[in-house]
Amino acid sequence: MRYSLATFYLMVCIALFAQALPPLAVSHGAGGAGQASAYLTIAQYERRHPEQKALRKAFSAMVSEKGIRAPRAARQKQIRIAVIYPGQQVSDYWRRSIVAFRARMDEIGLNYHIDEFFTKPAVDYRIQEKLIRKSLDQNPDYLVFTLDIKRHQRIIQRIITRSSPKVILQNITTPLKAWEGKQPFLYVGFDHVKGTRKLARYYLEKTKGKGSYALLYFSRGYVSVMRGNSFVESLRHYPDLKQAAAYYTDGNREKSRLAVLDILNTAPDIRFIYACATDVAFGAIDALKQSKGTEQIMVNGWGGGSSELEAIRAGDMDVTVMRINDDNGVAMAEAIRLDLEHRSNEVPQIYSGEFALVEKGINPADLARLKQTAFRYSGQTP
């Protein structure tokens, strides 16, 4: 890690403080409808920009295929890329993203250097801002970052107005309305709402639309709105399936465990716990394991990384929505290649990868095929 001693000390203190805070209960109806309206869905964006649909389709086909070596002129250009990811968590999405990105860049022959910075999820934005400033001191050609809280928007907006470096926003596929006319170079990830609806359909089928459930949000911000609030919205027409409790967990496993223990005291008859992220799901599983009479309560994962797939194989997790993970890293590499070839007009504004629903009891051969596709560059153990 390339942190100064002072920055590292500050990160440790904030992480310890955050872990000491209790999970935050959410009142019914809370959680950011206004924030959701700040974004355009893929369908909304493509209605405004109809040429984008064909661009996205052609680009997606390129991503799914084997890499083609770039022309000599593009390979000779030396580029620098700064990557700031919330990769210090159980989910291996971010680590696999980097591995797949590097592998595809190597496959197509680009000459690059990557400065990597990993933080905890929901870490104090001031640390991330310091890391961005540190990365900008290296004059990168591209900056890869994510966007979860409102303050991230202010940081990124200052950069995209400068036009350099070109910004790739990870784990977000919904362009900001406020940035129309001056968007980042690329939004890349997996449509949170699409994945959430798959899980909602699963739970509706299992419960027949009756009973109660608990919801564990991530932190206050984009992911919770897109995965959490969209889940509630998906169940809106099923009044017999009621939300018994909801908590913000900051993506922290221990906070999630404590939240579920509290939920079980007040609503022991819930049918399932909807978790917005991997670490959150494992906190819920921890709580259920230490409580009696909870075997019937279902828990989902979100993303389908290695830890979730192992939990499903072991019977600890009931279902997850699995991202075809490595395609996000491939998409970033191909977008950069097109840019270096002066073909940036072929880069869509949004790349959104595909999902597969994985349930407990899946045939091992089917799961192996899914892993081979999803982790085609990053392998089984990145």
Coordinates of C-alpha atoms in Angstrom, one line a residue:
M1 CA 0.0 0.0 0.0
R2 CA 1.2 3.5 -0.9
Y3 CA 0.0 5.5 2.1
S4 CA 1.9 8.0 4.2
L5 CA 2.1 7.1 7.9
A6 CA -0.3 9.9 8.9
T7 CA -2.9 8.8 6.3
F8 CA -2.6 5.1 7.4
Y9 CA -3.0 6.1 11.0
L10 CA -6.1 8.1 10.2
M11 CA -7.6 5.2 8.2
V12 CA -7.1 2.8 11.1
C13 CA -8.6 5.2 13.7
I14 CA -11.7 5.8 11.5
A15 CA -12.1 2.1 10.7
L16 CA -12.0 1.3 14.4
F17 CA -14.4 4.0 15.3
A18 CA -16.9 2.9 12.6
Q19 CA -16.8 -0.6 13.7
A20 CA -17.6 0.5 17.3
L21 CA -20.8 2.2 16.2
P22 CA -24.1 0.2 16.5
P23 CA -26.2 -0.5 13.4
L24 CA -28.8 2.2 12.6
A25 CA -32.4 1.2 12.5
V26 CA -34.4 2.7 9.6
S27 CA -37.9 4.0 9.9
H28 CA -40.4 2.6 7.4
G29 CA -40.3 4.6 4.1
A30 CA -36.8 6.1 4.8
G31 CA -33.9 5.7 2.6
G32 CA -33.5 8.1 -0.4
A33 CA -36.1 8.3 -3.0
G34 CA -34.8 11.7 -3.8
Q35 CA -31.3 10.3 -4.3
A36 CA -32.7 7.7 -6.7
S37 CA -34.3 10.5 -8.8
A38 CA -30.8 12.0 -9.3
Y39 CA -29.9 9.2 -11.7
L40 CA -31.0 8.0 -15.0
T41 CA -31.7 4.3 -15.5
I42 CA -30.1 2.7 -18.6
A43 CA -33.5 2.7 -20.3
Q44 CA -34.1 6.4 -19.5
Y45 CA -30.6 7.4 -20.6
E46 CA -31.0 5.5 -23.9
R47 CA -34.3 7.1 -24.6
R48 CA -32.6 10.5 -24.3
H49 CA -29.6 9.3 -26.3
P50 CA -31.0 6.6 -28.7
E51 CA -27.6 6.0 -30.4
Q52 CA -26.3 4.6 -27.2
K53 CA -28.3 1.4 -27.4
A54 CA -26.5 0.1 -30.5
L55 CA -23.2 1.3 -29.1
R56 CA -23.7 -0.6 -25.9
K57 CA -24.8 -3.8 -27.7
A58 CA -21.7 -3.7 -30.0
F59 CA -19.4 -3.0 -27.1
S60 CA -20.9 -5.8 -25.0
A61 CA -20.2 -8.2 -27.8
M62 CA -16.6 -7.1 -27.9
V63 CA -16.3 -7.6 -24.1
S64 CA -17.6 -11.1 -24.3
E65 CA -15.1 -12.2 -27.0
K66 CA -11.4 -13.0 -26.8
G67 CA -9.2 -9.9 -26.8
I68 CA -7.7 -8.7 -30.1
R69 CA -4.2 -7.3 -30.1
A70 CA -4.3 -3.5 -30.4
P71 CA -2.6 -1.8 -33.4
R72 CA 1.1 -0.9 -33.0
A73 CA 0.5 2.8 -32.5
A74 CA -1.9 2.2 -29.6
R75 CA 0.5 -0.4 -28.0
Q76 CA 3.4 2.1 -28.1
K77 CA 1.6 4.7 -26.0
Q78 CA 2.5 4.6 -22.4
I79 CA -0.5 5.3 -20.1
R80 CA -0.9 5.6 -16.4
I81 CA -4.0 4.5 -14.6
A82 CA -5.1 5.3 -11.0
V83 CA -7.5 2.9 -9.4
I84 CA -9.2 3.6 -6.0
Y85 CA -11.4 0.8 -4.9
P86 CA -13.2 -0.2 -1.7
G87 CA -11.6 -3.6 -1.9
Q88 CA -11.0 -4.3 1.8
Q89 CA -14.1 -6.5 2.3
V90 CA -15.2 -10.1 2.1
S91 CA -16.5 -9.6 -1.4
D92 CA -13.9 -10.3 -4.0
Y93 CA -15.5 -8.2 -6.8
W94 CA -13.0 -5.4 -6.6
R95 CA -9.9 -7.7 -6.4
R96 CA -11.2 -9.7 -9.4
S97 CA -11.9 -6.5 -11.3
I98 CA -8.3 -5.5 -11.1
V99 CA -7.0 -9.0 -12.0
A100 CA -9.3 -9.2 -15.1
F101 CA -8.5 -5.6 -16.1
R102 CA -4.7 -6.3 -16.0
A103 CA -5.2 -9.6 -17.8
R104 CA -7.2 -8.1 -20.7
M105 CA -4.8 -5.1 -21.0
D106 CA -1.9 -7.6 -21.3
E107 CA -3.9 -9.7 -23.8
I108 CA -4.5 -6.8 -26.1
G109 CA -0.9 -5.5 -25.7
L110 CA -1.3 -2.1 -24.0
N111 CA 1.7 -0.4 -22.3
Y112 CA 0.4 0.7 -18.9
H113 CA 1.2 1.3 -15.3
I114 CA -1.5 1.1 -12.6
D115 CA -1.4 2.8 -9.2
E116 CA -3.7 0.8 -6.9
F117 CA -5.3 2.1 -3.7
F118 CA -7.7 -0.1 -1.7
T119 CA -9.9 1.3 1.1
K120 CA -12.6 -0.1 3.4
P121 CA -16.2 0.3 2.1
A122 CA -18.0 3.3 3.5
V123 CA -14.7 4.8 4.7
D124 CA -14.5 8.5 5.5
Y125 CA -14.6 10.3 2.1
R126 CA -11.8 12.6 3.2
I127 CA -9.4 9.6 3.1
Q128 CA -10.6 8.8 -0.4
E129 CA -10.2 12.5 -1.4
K130 CA -6.6 12.4 -0.2
L131 CA -6.0 9.2 -2.2
I132 CA -7.4 10.9 -5.3
R133 CA -5.2 13.9 -4.8
K134 CA -2.2 11.6 -4.3
S135 CA -3.1 9.7 -7.5
L136 CA -3.5 13.0 -9.4
D137 CA 0.0 14.0 -8.5
Q138 CA 1.1 11.2 -10.7
N139 CA -0.7 12.7 -13.7
P140 CA -2.7 9.6 -14.7
D141 CA -4.4 9.4 -18.0
Y142 CA -7.4 7.5 -16.5
L143 CA -8.9 7.5 -13.0
V144 CA -11.0 4.5 -11.9
F145 CA -13.2 5.2 -8.9
T146 CA -16.6 4.4 -7.5
L147 CA -19.5 6.6 -6.5
D148 CA -21.6 5.8 -3.4
I149 CA -22.1 8.9 -1.2
K150 CA -23.1 12.5 -2.2
R151 CA -19.6 13.8 -1.4
H152 CA -18.1 11.4 -4.0
Q153 CA -20.1 13.3 -6.6
R154 CA -18.5 16.6 -5.7
I155 CA -15.0 15.0 -5.9
I156 CA -15.6 13.5 -9.3
Q157 CA -17.4 16.5 -10.7
R158 CA -14.3 18.6 -10.1
I159 CA -12.2 16.1 -12.1
I160 CA -14.5 15.6 -15.1
T161 CA -14.8 19.4 -15.6
R162 CA -11.0 19.4 -16.1
S163 CA -11.3 16.7 -18.8
S164 CA -8.1 15.0 -17.5
P165 CA -7.7 12.4 -16.3
K166 CA -10.6 10.6 -18.0
V167 CA -12.9 9.1 -15.3
I168 CA -14.2 5.6 -15.3
L169 CA -16.9 5.1 -12.6
Q170 CA -17.1 1.5 -11.3
N171 CA -20.1 -0.3 -9.8
I172 CA -22.6 2.3 -11.2
T173 CA -24.6 2.0 -14.4
T174 CA -27.0 5.0 -13.9
P175 CA -25.7 8.3 -15.2
L176 CA -26.2 11.4 -13.1
K177 CA -28.8 13.8 -14.4
A178 CA -26.7 16.7 -13.1
W179 CA -23.8 15.7 -15.3
E180 CA -25.7 15.7 -18.6
G181 CA -23.5 17.3 -21.2
K182 CA -20.3 16.5 -19.2
Q183 CA -20.4 12.8 -18.2
P184 CA -17.4 10.6 -17.1
F185 CA -15.7 8.6 -19.8
L186 CA -17.5 5.4 -18.8
Y187 CA -19.9 4.0 -16.2
V188 CA -19.2 0.3 -15.7
G189 CA -20.6 -2.4 -13.5
F190 CA -23.8 -4.5 -13.1
D191 CA -27.2 -2.9 -12.9
H192 CA -28.1 -3.1 -9.2
V193 CA -31.8 -2.8 -9.9
K194 CA -31.8 -5.7 -12.4
G195 CA -30.0 -7.9 -9.9
T196 CA -32.3 -6.9 -7.1
R197 CA -35.4 -7.7 -9.1
K198 CA -34.1 -11.2 -9.7
L199 CA -33.8 -11.7 -5.9
A200 CA -37.2 -10.1 -5.3
R201 CA -38.8 -12.6 -7.8
Y202 CA -37.0 -15.5 -6.0
Y203 CA -38.4 -14.4 -2.6
L204 CA -41.9 -13.9 -3.9
E205 CA -41.9 -17.4 -5.3
K206 CA -40.6 -18.9 -2.1
T207 CA -43.0 -17.0 0.2
K208 CA -46.0 -16.8 -2.2
G209 CA -46.0 -13.1 -1.3
K210 CA -47.0 -13.6 2.3
G211 CA -45.2 -13.1 5.6
S212 CA -42.6 -10.6 6.8
Y213 CA -39.0 -9.9 6.1
A214 CA -36.0 -7.8 7.3
L215 CA -33.8 -5.6 5.2
L216 CA -30.2 -4.9 5.8
Y217 CA -29.0 -1.8 3.9
F218 CA -25.3 -1.1 3.1
S219 CA -24.3 2.5 4.1
R220 CA -26.5 5.6 3.4
G221 CA -25.9 6.1 -0.3
Y222 CA -26.1 4.9 -3.8
V223 CA -25.8 1.1 -3.2
S224 CA -28.5 1.1 -0.5
V225 CA -30.8 3.1 -2.7
M226 CA -30.3 1.0 -5.8
R227 CA -30.3 -2.4 -4.1
G228 CA -32.4 -1.7 -1.0
N229 CA -35.1 0.7 -2.0
S230 CA -35.5 -1.0 -5.4
F231 CA -36.2 -4.2 -3.5
V232 CA -38.9 -2.6 -1.4
E233 CA -40.4 -1.1 -4.6
S234 CA -40.4 -4.6 -6.2
L235 CA -42.6 -5.8 -3.4
R236 CA -44.9 -2.8 -3.4
H237 CA -47.8 -4.7 -5.1
Y238 CA -47.7 -7.6 -2.5
P239 CA -49.2 -6.1 0.6
D240 CA -49.2 -9.4 2.5
L241 CA -45.4 -9.5 2.4
K242 CA -44.5 -6.8 5.0
Q243 CA -41.2 -5.3 6.0
A244 CA -40.7 -6.0 9.7
A245 CA -37.4 -4.1 10.2
A246 CA -34.6 -2.4 8.3
Y247 CA -31.1 -1.3 9.4
Y248 CA -28.1 0.5 7.9
T249 CA -25.0 -1.5 8.5
D250 CA -22.2 0.5 6.8
G251 CA -21.4 -2.8 5.0
N252 CA -19.9 -4.0 8.3
R253 CA -20.3 -7.7 9.2
E254 CA -20.4 -7.2 12.9
K255 CA -23.0 -4.4 12.7
S256 CA -25.1 -6.7 10.5
R257 CA -24.8 -9.5 13.0
L258 CA -26.0 -7.2 15.8
A259 CA -28.8 -5.9 13.7
V260 CA -30.1 -9.4 13.0
L261 CA -29.9 -10.4 16.7
D262 CA -32.0 -7.3 17.5
I263 CA -34.5 -8.2 14.7
L264 CA -34.9 -11.7 16.0
N265 CA -35.9 -10.3 19.4
T266 CA -38.6 -8.2 17.9
A267 CA -39.7 -10.1 14.8
P268 CA -38.7 -13.8 15.2
D269 CA -41.2 -14.9 12.6
I270 CA -39.6 -13.2 9.5
R271 CA -39.4 -15.4 6.4
F272 CA -36.2 -14.0 5.1
I273 CA -33.4 -11.4 5.4
Y274 CA -32.7 -9.3 2.3
A275 CA -29.0 -8.3 2.5
C276 CA -27.6 -5.6 0.2
A277 CA -24.0 -6.8 0.1
T278 CA -21.7 -9.8 0.8
D279 CA -20.3 -8.7 4.2
V280 CA -23.9 -7.8 5.3
A281 CA -25.1 -11.3 4.3
F282 CA -22.4 -13.0 6.3
G283 CA -23.2 -10.9 9.3
A284 CA -26.8 -12.1 9.1
I285 CA -25.6 -15.7 8.7
D286 CA -23.4 -15.3 11.8
A287 CA -26.4 -14.2 13.8
L288 CA -28.7 -17.0 12.6
K289 CA -26.0 -19.6 13.4
Q290 CA -25.9 -18.4 17.0
S291 CA -29.6 -18.3 17.4
K292 CA -32.0 -21.2 17.9
G293 CA -35.0 -22.0 15.7
T294 CA -33.9 -19.9 12.8
E295 CA -33.2 -22.6 10.2
Q296 CA -36.2 -21.6 8.2
I297 CA -35.1 -18.0 7.7
M298 CA -33.7 -17.4 4.2
V299 CA -30.7 -15.2 3.5
N300 CA -29.4 -14.0 0.2
G301 CA -26.0 -12.9 -1.0
W302 CA -25.3 -10.1 -3.5
G303 CA -22.8 -10.5 -6.3
G304 CA -21.9 -14.2 -6.3
G305 CA -18.2 -14.0 -5.4
S306 CA -16.2 -17.0 -4.2
S307 CA -17.2 -16.6 -0.5
E308 CA -20.9 -16.5 -1.4
L309 CA -20.7 -19.5 -3.7
E310 CA -18.9 -21.5 -1.0
A311 CA -21.6 -20.5 1.5
I312 CA -24.3 -21.7 -0.9
R313 CA -22.4 -25.0 -1.5
A314 CA -22.2 -25.4 2.3
G315 CA -25.9 -24.6 2.7
D316 CA -25.4 -21.5 4.8
M317 CA -26.8 -19.1 2.1
D318 CA -30.0 -19.7 0.2
V319 CA -29.5 -17.7 -3.0
T320 CA -27.3 -15.0 -4.6
V321 CA -27.4 -13.0 -7.8
M322 CA -24.0 -13.8 -9.5
R323 CA -22.3 -11.2 -11.6
I324 CA -20.4 -12.4 -14.7
N325 CA -17.7 -10.7 -12.8
D326 CA -14.6 -10.3 -15.0
D327 CA -16.5 -8.6 -17.8
N328 CA -16.3 -5.3 -15.8
G329 CA -12.5 -5.3 -15.9
V330 CA -12.6 -6.4 -19.6
A331 CA -14.9 -3.5 -20.4
M332 CA -12.5 -1.0 -18.8
A333 CA -9.6 -2.3 -20.9
E334 CA -11.5 -2.3 -24.1
A335 CA -12.8 1.2 -23.5
I336 CA -9.2 2.4 -23.0
R337 CA -8.0 0.5 -26.1
L338 CA -10.7 2.2 -28.3
D339 CA -9.7 5.6 -26.8
L340 CA -6.1 5.0 -27.6
E341 CA -7.0 4.1 -31.2
H342 CA -8.9 7.4 -31.5
R343 CA -12.2 5.4 -31.6
S344 CA -13.7 6.8 -28.4
N345 CA -16.9 7.4 -30.3
E346 CA -17.4 3.6 -30.2
V347 CA -17.3 3.6 -26.3
P348 CA -20.8 3.6 -24.9
Q349 CA -21.6 5.8 -21.9
I350 CA -22.7 2.7 -19.9
Y351 CA -21.5 -0.9 -19.8
S352 CA -23.7 -3.2 -17.7
G353 CA -22.7 -6.9 -17.3
E354 CA -25.0 -9.9 -16.9
F355 CA -26.2 -11.8 -13.9
A356 CA -27.2 -15.4 -13.1
L357 CA -29.3 -16.5 -10.1
V358 CA -27.6 -19.2 -8.1
E359 CA -29.7 -21.1 -5.5
K360 CA -28.8 -23.6 -2.8
G361 CA -28.7 -27.1 -4.2
I362 CA -27.4 -26.0 -7.6
N363 CA -25.9 -28.8 -9.7
P364 CA -22.1 -28.7 -9.1
A365 CA -21.4 -29.0 -12.9
D366 CA -23.7 -26.1 -13.6
L367 CA -22.0 -24.0 -10.9
A368 CA -18.5 -24.9 -12.4
R369 CA -19.6 -23.7 -15.8
L370 CA -20.9 -20.4 -14.3
K371 CA -17.6 -19.9 -12.5
Q372 CA -15.6 -20.6 -15.6
T373 CA -17.6 -17.9 -17.5
A374 CA -17.7 -15.3 -14.6
F375 CA -14.0 -15.7 -13.6
R376 CA -12.5 -16.3 -17.0
Y377 CA -9.5 -14.1 -16.3
S378 CA -9.4 -13.9 -12.5
G379 CA -9.6 -17.6 -12.0
Q380 CA -10.9 -19.5 -8.9
T381 CA -8.6 -17.7 -6.3
P382 CA -7.6 -14.2 -7.3

